[in-house]
Amino acid sequence: MEPPVRLASTGTIIHGVSVGEVLGVSTLADARLIAGESGLGRIVQRLNVMEVPDILAWVKPHELLLTTGYPLRNTPQSLGRLVADLDERGLSALAIKLGRYVDELPDEMVEQADRLGFPLILLPNDVGFDDILNQVLTDILNRQAAVLARAEEAHRALVQVVLAGGGLNEVTAEVAQLLDVSVAAVDGSGRVLAGAGADDHLAVLRESISLEGQPLPAAPGRARSFASVPVLAGGHHHGRIVAYSPTGAIRDSDVGILERAATVAALVVTRQEAVNAVESKYRADFLRDVLTGRAGTAERVTARARAFGWDLARPVTVLVAELDPDGDERSAQDRLVACWTAAMRRHDPRGAVAGFSHEVVAVVDASIDATRVAKDAASAFADVPPATFSTGTSRPSQGAETLPEAYSQALKAARVGRQLHGPGAVAHFDQLGVYRLLSLVNDTEELHAFVRETLGPLASDVDAENADLRRTLQVLLETNLNVAETARRLHFHYNTLRYRIGKLERLLGNFTDDPHLRLNLTLALHVLRMRGI
């Protein structure tokens, strides 16, 4: 899960100083740490004075609590529990003056503070609380102002990068320089889009991204080696900005700058998406014109294709990937285009690919196995079930002039392949055979009538035996009425098959002696195999 984006409202203290730094101010020069040394890194963002017994109702996280012990003078036994209660509420430390109301701290309290890493500070008697409050709060506010000024300076520098036309490479380079860390911009799938920093540090960062998905955030106020912030725009998650410091010096203020960088990166990403959308439209319009024969001469087509990085002058094969019905077409279409674009980038970088309204067309080198390209795209597309697509492949095309014909072949193969094999089919135009001719018949009712007239009662599955008889008839026709071979394929006894042949002839006519009837029966069985007619 991505770490949440921090929102700091105006006037809210979001930075502070550590307990160790508080002990370094001049008013606390004579203060002494009694216990909890391991908690000196806790951050102090505010101060409070304990003058009432029920102080727990008034404390806030990251507070340094000052007290003379007056509220506890009559109940010193409660001091042992006080440390645990304050630690549970996220306080930073407890500073106390001894001698006036409380003479000494119980051993139990000191031991518990050491165990919890909760600093206990003994204050000098000659220092007033107002002096401590003024000096420490001044340091906190100065720290806050310095951090905000640094963040504002970083924001201006990052915005200037974008205004100058820079991309993710320039953004990550600017952040790496500002924070003295290694930085990478990662997309939603974990692929590194850009990076900046020392090569060995970037290698560590890439390994962390690939192994863990994203670096885990450190506890607030603690320095860390890794940090990760999401890149969000328009309610969409576009990836993240990750950083690595080998010295473990990334603090909350640095994460704030990374968040500014993520906002700027979101602008870069959305700008690039808008550019890609326009370029994609131009590519699709041009390829559509090529495939419909409206793009001009072969020389003009070749020259314009070269501007898109396509090579259409060589022998190519056209593939059409058409979404199958019953899916979320809009979202599936975007994913389909992305999967085919990635597959083409791997198999044929000079091949053309573009998305149309409900299909994707790819023009790939004829020497490349088109089936492998289709399977590669289908494997990636399988991540978004239940949507599927059917793919058709054309015959090789020798140049731009024959691309419209190849496109028609691929489109026919995709649609007939789906009719024959169902959703997700992959079919080649040359493998369609007689189905190619049957698919040219637009009057599907006429095809249904032909099947009913030819197969008679076998055209329907009202009787459960009909499908079995059709299977017997199909194998008989495939073996050219070879009774012995048909019996072997169907695992029937010879006499059982002779009985079935007699029954088929009573239903259909004397097909064993009539070649024209056998042709009609063969065609009718082919039509039945075609789905969706």
PDB file of N, CA, C and O in Angstrom, residues 312-351:
ATOM      1  N   LEU A 312       7.071  -0.098 -43.686  1.00  0.00           N
ATOM      2  CA  LEU A 312       5.999  -0.766 -44.424  1.00  0.00           C
ATOM      3  C   LEU A 312       6.421  -1.143 -45.839  1.00  0.00           C
ATOM      4  O   LEU A 312       5.591  -1.610 -46.624  1.00  0.00           O
ATOM      5  N   ALA A 313       7.712  -0.928 -46.174  1.00  0.00           N
ATOM      6  CA  ALA A 313       8.184  -1.259 -47.515  1.00  0.00           C
ATOM      7  C   ALA A 313       8.601  -2.722 -47.621  1.00  0.00           C
ATOM      8  O   ALA A 313       8.712  -3.262 -48.718  1.00  0.00           O
ATOM      9  N   ARG A 314       8.821  -3.402 -46.527  1.00  0.00           N
ATOM     10  CA  ARG A 314       9.266  -4.795 -46.515  1.00  0.00           C
ATOM     11  C   ARG A 314       8.055  -5.725 -46.555  1.00  0.00           C
ATOM     12  O   ARG A 314       6.919  -5.301 -46.339  1.00  0.00           O
ATOM     13  N   PRO A 315       8.267  -7.014 -46.802  1.00  0.00           N
ATOM     14  CA  PRO A 315       7.151  -7.979 -46.705  1.00  0.00           C
ATOM     15  C   PRO A 315       6.651  -8.042 -45.261  1.00  0.00           C
ATOM     16  O   PRO A 315       7.441  -8.181 -44.325  1.00  0.00           O
ATOM     17  N   VAL A 316       5.343  -7.907 -45.100  1.00  0.00           N
ATOM     18  CA  VAL A 316       4.762  -7.864 -43.762  1.00  0.00           C
ATOM     19  C   VAL A 316       3.518  -8.745 -43.680  1.00  0.00           C
ATOM     20  O   VAL A 316       2.978  -9.173 -44.700  1.00  0.00           O
ATOM     21  N   THR A 317       3.101  -8.994 -42.438  1.00  0.00           N
ATOM     22  CA  THR A 317       1.852  -9.703 -42.156  1.00  0.00           C
ATOM     23  C   THR A 317       0.979  -8.783 -41.323  1.00  0.00           C
ATOM     24  O   THR A 317       1.470  -8.097 -40.418  1.00  0.00           O
ATOM     25  N   VAL A 318      -0.310  -8.757 -41.632  1.00  0.00           N
ATOM     26  CA  VAL A 318      -1.247  -7.931 -40.872  1.00  0.00           C
ATOM     27  C   VAL A 318      -1.976  -8.813 -39.858  1.00  0.00           C
ATOM     28  O   VAL A 318      -2.447  -9.901 -40.196  1.00  0.00           O
ATOM     29  N   LEU A 319      -2.042  -8.345 -38.622  1.00  0.00           N
ATOM     30  CA  LEU A 319      -2.796  -9.028 -37.576  1.00  0.00           C
ATOM     31  C   LEU A 319      -3.902  -8.102 -37.086  1.00  0.00           C
ATOM     32  O   LEU A 319      -3.670  -6.901 -36.897  1.00  0.00           O
ATOM     33  N   VAL A 320      -5.069  -8.651 -36.855  1.00  0.00           N
ATOM     34  CA  VAL A 320      -6.190  -7.910 -36.298  1.00  0.00           C
ATOM     35  C   VAL A 320      -6.608  -8.596 -34.999  1.00  0.00           C
ATOM     36  O   VAL A 320      -6.916  -9.793 -34.993  1.00  0.00           O
ATOM     37  N   ALA A 321      -6.575  -7.853 -33.900  1.00  0.00           N
ATOM     38  CA  ALA A 321      -7.037  -8.360 -32.606  1.00  0.00           C
ATOM     39  C   ALA A 321      -8.351  -7.649 -32.295  1.00  0.00           C
ATOM     40  O   ALA A 321      -8.365  -6.431 -32.079  1.00  0.00           O
ATOM     41  N   GLU A 322      -9.440  -8.404 -32.278  1.00  0.00           N
ATOM     42  CA  GLU A 322     -10.767  -7.827 -32.103  1.00  0.00           C
ATOM     43  C   GLU A 322     -11.350  -8.287 -30.778  1.00  0.00           C
ATOM     44  O   GLU A 322     -11.376  -9.488 -30.488  1.00  0.00           O
ATOM     45  N   LEU A 323     -11.824  -7.340 -29.967  1.00  0.00           N
ATOM     46  CA  LEU A 323     -12.412  -7.689 -28.676  1.00  0.00           C
ATOM     47  C   LEU A 323     -13.617  -8.593 -28.867  1.00  0.00           C
ATOM     48  O   LEU A 323     -14.455  -8.359 -29.744  1.00  0.00           O
ATOM     49  N   ASP A 324     -13.698  -9.632 -28.044  1.00  0.00           N
ATOM     50  CA  ASP A 324     -14.864 -10.500 -28.064  1.00  0.00           C
ATOM     51  C   ASP A 324     -16.018  -9.815 -27.343  1.00  0.00           C
ATOM     52  O   ASP A 324     -15.793  -8.981 -26.457  1.00  0.00           O
ATOM     53  N   PRO A 325     -17.252 -10.140 -27.688  1.00  0.00           N
ATOM     54  CA  PRO A 325     -18.399  -9.496 -27.029  1.00  0.00           C
ATOM     55  C   PRO A 325     -18.449  -9.810 -25.531  1.00  0.00           C
ATOM     56  O   PRO A 325     -17.723 -10.665 -25.033  1.00  0.00           O
ATOM     57  N   ASP A 326     -19.326  -9.081 -24.829  1.00  0.00           N
ATOM     58  CA  ASP A 326     -19.608  -9.316 -23.406  1.00  0.00           C
ATOM     59  C   ASP A 326     -18.466  -8.910 -22.493  1.00  0.00           C
ATOM     60  O   ASP A 326     -18.229  -9.521 -21.454  1.00  0.00           O
ATOM     61  N   GLY A 327     -17.718  -7.885 -22.874  1.00  0.00           N
ATOM     62  CA  GLY A 327     -16.677  -7.367 -21.983  1.00  0.00           C
ATOM     63  C   GLY A 327     -16.856  -5.876 -21.774  1.00  0.00           C
ATOM     64  O   GLY A 327     -17.657  -5.233 -22.435  1.00  0.00           O
ATOM     65  N   ASP A 328     -16.120  -5.308 -20.805  1.00  0.00           N
ATOM     66  CA  ASP A 328     -16.127  -3.865 -20.591  1.00  0.00           C
ATOM     67  C   ASP A 328     -15.259  -3.254 -21.681  1.00  0.00           C
ATOM     68  O   ASP A 328     -14.053  -3.115 -21.540  1.00  0.00           O
ATOM     69  N   GLU A 329     -15.910  -2.877 -22.786  1.00  0.00           N
ATOM     70  CA  GLU A 329     -15.171  -2.570 -24.004  1.00  0.00           C
ATOM     71  C   GLU A 329     -14.218  -1.404 -23.855  1.00  0.00           C
ATOM     72  O   GLU A 329     -13.102  -1.438 -24.357  1.00  0.00           O
ATOM     73  N   ARG A 330     -14.620  -0.326 -23.143  1.00  0.00           N
ATOM     74  CA  ARG A 330     -13.771   0.865 -23.082  1.00  0.00           C
ATOM     75  C   ARG A 330     -12.459   0.596 -22.354  1.00  0.00           C
ATOM     76  O   ARG A 330     -11.374   0.851 -22.877  1.00  0.00           O
ATOM     77  N   SER A 331     -12.562   0.069 -21.135  1.00  0.00           N
ATOM     78  CA  SER A 331     -11.350  -0.204 -20.377  1.00  0.00           C
ATOM     79  C   SER A 331     -10.539  -1.326 -21.016  1.00  0.00           C
ATOM     80  O   SER A 331      -9.312  -1.291 -21.025  1.00  0.00           O
ATOM     81  N   ALA A 332     -11.243  -2.329 -21.563  1.00  0.00           N
ATOM     82  CA  ALA A 332     -10.538  -3.444 -22.197  1.00  0.00           C
ATOM     83  C   ALA A 332      -9.804  -2.988 -23.453  1.00  0.00           C
ATOM     84  O   ALA A 332      -8.700  -3.456 -23.740  1.00  0.00           O
ATOM     85  N   GLN A 333     -10.389  -2.042 -24.199  1.00  0.00           N
ATOM     86  CA  GLN A 333      -9.751  -1.556 -25.421  1.00  0.00           C
ATOM     87  C   GLN A 333      -8.440  -0.849 -25.109  1.00  0.00           C
ATOM     88  O   GLN A 333      -7.427  -1.063 -25.787  1.00  0.00           O
ATOM     89  N   ASP A 334      -8.422  -0.019 -24.067  1.00  0.00           N
ATOM     90  CA  ASP A 334      -7.186   0.662 -23.688  1.00  0.00           C
ATOM     91  C   ASP A 334      -6.109  -0.345 -23.296  1.00  0.00           C
ATOM     92  O   ASP A 334      -4.939  -0.196 -23.675  1.00  0.00           O
ATOM     93  N   ARG A 335      -6.504  -1.357 -22.538  1.00  0.00           N
ATOM     94  CA  ARG A 335      -5.544  -2.383 -22.132  1.00  0.00           C
ATOM     95  C   ARG A 335      -5.073  -3.198 -23.331  1.00  0.00           C
ATOM     96  O   ARG A 335      -3.903  -3.571 -23.423  1.00  0.00           O
ATOM     97  N   LEU A 336      -5.980  -3.462 -24.280  1.00  0.00           N
ATOM     98  CA  LEU A 336      -5.629  -4.229 -25.474  1.00  0.00           C
ATOM     99  C   LEU A 336      -4.562  -3.499 -26.282  1.00  0.00           C
ATOM    100  O   LEU A 336      -3.586  -4.111 -26.739  1.00  0.00           O
ATOM    101  N   VAL A 337      -4.736  -2.189 -26.458  1.00  0.00           N
ATOM    102  CA  VAL A 337      -3.750  -1.400 -27.204  1.00  0.00           C
ATOM    103  C   VAL A 337      -2.397  -1.451 -26.493  1.00  0.00           C
ATOM    104  O   VAL A 337      -1.355  -1.642 -27.131  1.00  0.00           O
ATOM    105  N   ALA A 338      -2.404  -1.298 -25.164  1.00  0.00           N
ATOM    106  CA  ALA A 338      -1.149  -1.300 -24.400  1.00  0.00           C
ATOM    107  C   ALA A 338      -0.429  -2.645 -24.517  1.00  0.00           C
ATOM    108  O   ALA A 338       0.794  -2.693 -24.695  1.00  0.00           O
ATOM    109  N   CYS A 339      -1.178  -3.746 -24.437  1.00  0.00           N
ATOM    110  CA  CYS A 339      -0.562  -5.084 -24.516  1.00  0.00           C
ATOM    111  C   CYS A 339       0.032  -5.341 -25.892  1.00  0.00           C
ATOM    112  O   CYS A 339       1.139  -5.892 -26.017  1.00  0.00           O
ATOM    113  N   TRP A 340      -0.685  -4.957 -26.943  1.00  0.00           N
ATOM    114  CA  TRP A 340      -0.162  -5.173 -28.299  1.00  0.00           C
ATOM    115  C   TRP A 340       1.017  -4.248 -28.588  1.00  0.00           C
ATOM    116  O   TRP A 340       1.969  -4.656 -29.273  1.00  0.00           O
ATOM    117  N   THR A 341       0.967  -3.045 -28.083  1.00  0.00           N
ATOM    118  CA  THR A 341       2.102  -2.131 -28.287  1.00  0.00           C
ATOM    119  C   THR A 341       3.358  -2.692 -27.628  1.00  0.00           C
ATOM    120  O   THR A 341       4.448  -2.672 -28.213  1.00  0.00           O
ATOM    121  N   ALA A 342       3.217  -3.218 -26.410  1.00  0.00           N
ATOM    122  CA  ALA A 342       4.368  -3.805 -25.710  1.00  0.00           C
ATOM    123  C   ALA A 342       4.882  -5.043 -26.442  1.00  0.00           C
ATOM    124  O   ALA A 342       6.095  -5.246 -26.564  1.00  0.00           O
ATOM    125  N   ALA A 343       3.962  -5.875 -26.927  1.00  0.00           N
ATOM    126  CA  ALA A 343       4.377  -7.089 -27.648  1.00  0.00           C
ATOM    127  C   ALA A 343       5.114  -6.739 -28.938  1.00  0.00           C
ATOM    128  O   ALA A 343       6.130  -7.353 -29.280  1.00  0.00           O
ATOM    129  N   MET A 344       4.624  -5.725 -29.657  1.00  0.00           N
ATOM    130  CA  MET A 344       5.287  -5.313 -30.897  1.00  0.00           C
ATOM    131  C   MET A 344       6.659  -4.713 -30.607  1.00  0.00           C
ATOM    132  O   MET A 344       7.609  -4.902 -31.372  1.00  0.00           O
ATOM    133  N   ARG A 345       6.761  -3.990 -29.483  1.00  0.00           N
ATOM    134  CA  ARG A 345       8.048  -3.397 -29.128  1.00  0.00           C
ATOM    135  C   ARG A 345       9.097  -4.493 -28.901  1.00  0.00           C
ATOM    136  O   ARG A 345      10.277  -4.326 -29.214  1.00  0.00           O
ATOM    137  N   ARG A 346       8.649  -5.628 -28.353  1.00  0.00           N
ATOM    138  CA  ARG A 346       9.586  -6.727 -28.090  1.00  0.00           C
ATOM    139  C   ARG A 346       9.924  -7.512 -29.355  1.00  0.00           C
ATOM    140  O   ARG A 346      11.067  -7.920 -29.544  1.00  0.00           O
ATOM    141  N   HIS A 347       8.949  -7.752 -30.205  1.00  0.00           N
ATOM    142  CA  HIS A 347       9.162  -8.640 -31.356  1.00  0.00           C
ATOM    143  C   HIS A 347       9.585  -7.907 -32.626  1.00  0.00           C
ATOM    144  O   HIS A 347      10.358  -8.447 -33.419  1.00  0.00           O
ATOM    145  N   ASP A 348       9.062  -6.709 -32.850  1.00  0.00           N
ATOM    146  CA  ASP A 348       9.365  -5.991 -34.090  1.00  0.00           C
ATOM    147  C   ASP A 348       9.243  -4.484 -33.833  1.00  0.00           C
ATOM    148  O   ASP A 348       8.182  -3.894 -34.082  1.00  0.00           O
ATOM    149  N   PRO A 349      10.315  -3.838 -33.361  1.00  0.00           N
ATOM    150  CA  PRO A 349      10.244  -2.406 -33.046  1.00  0.00           C
ATOM    151  C   PRO A 349       9.883  -1.535 -34.245  1.00  0.00           C
ATOM    152  O   PRO A 349       9.393  -0.421 -34.075  1.00  0.00           O
ATOM    153  N   ARG A 350      10.126  -2.027 -35.469  1.00  0.00           N
ATOM    154  CA  ARG A 350       9.798  -1.240 -36.657  1.00  0.00           C
ATOM    155  C   ARG A 350       8.415  -1.567 -37.207  1.00  0.00           C
ATOM    156  O   ARG A 350       8.014  -1.050 -38.252  1.00  0.00           O
ATOM    157  N   GLY A 351       7.686  -2.419 -36.499  1.00  0.00           N
ATOM    158  CA  GLY A 351       6.342  -2.760 -36.929  1.00  0.00           C
ATOM    159  C   GLY A 351       5.346  -1.687 -36.519  1.00  0.00           C
ATOM    160  O   GLY A 351       5.573  -0.919 -35.587  1.00  0.00           O
TER     161      GLY A 351
END
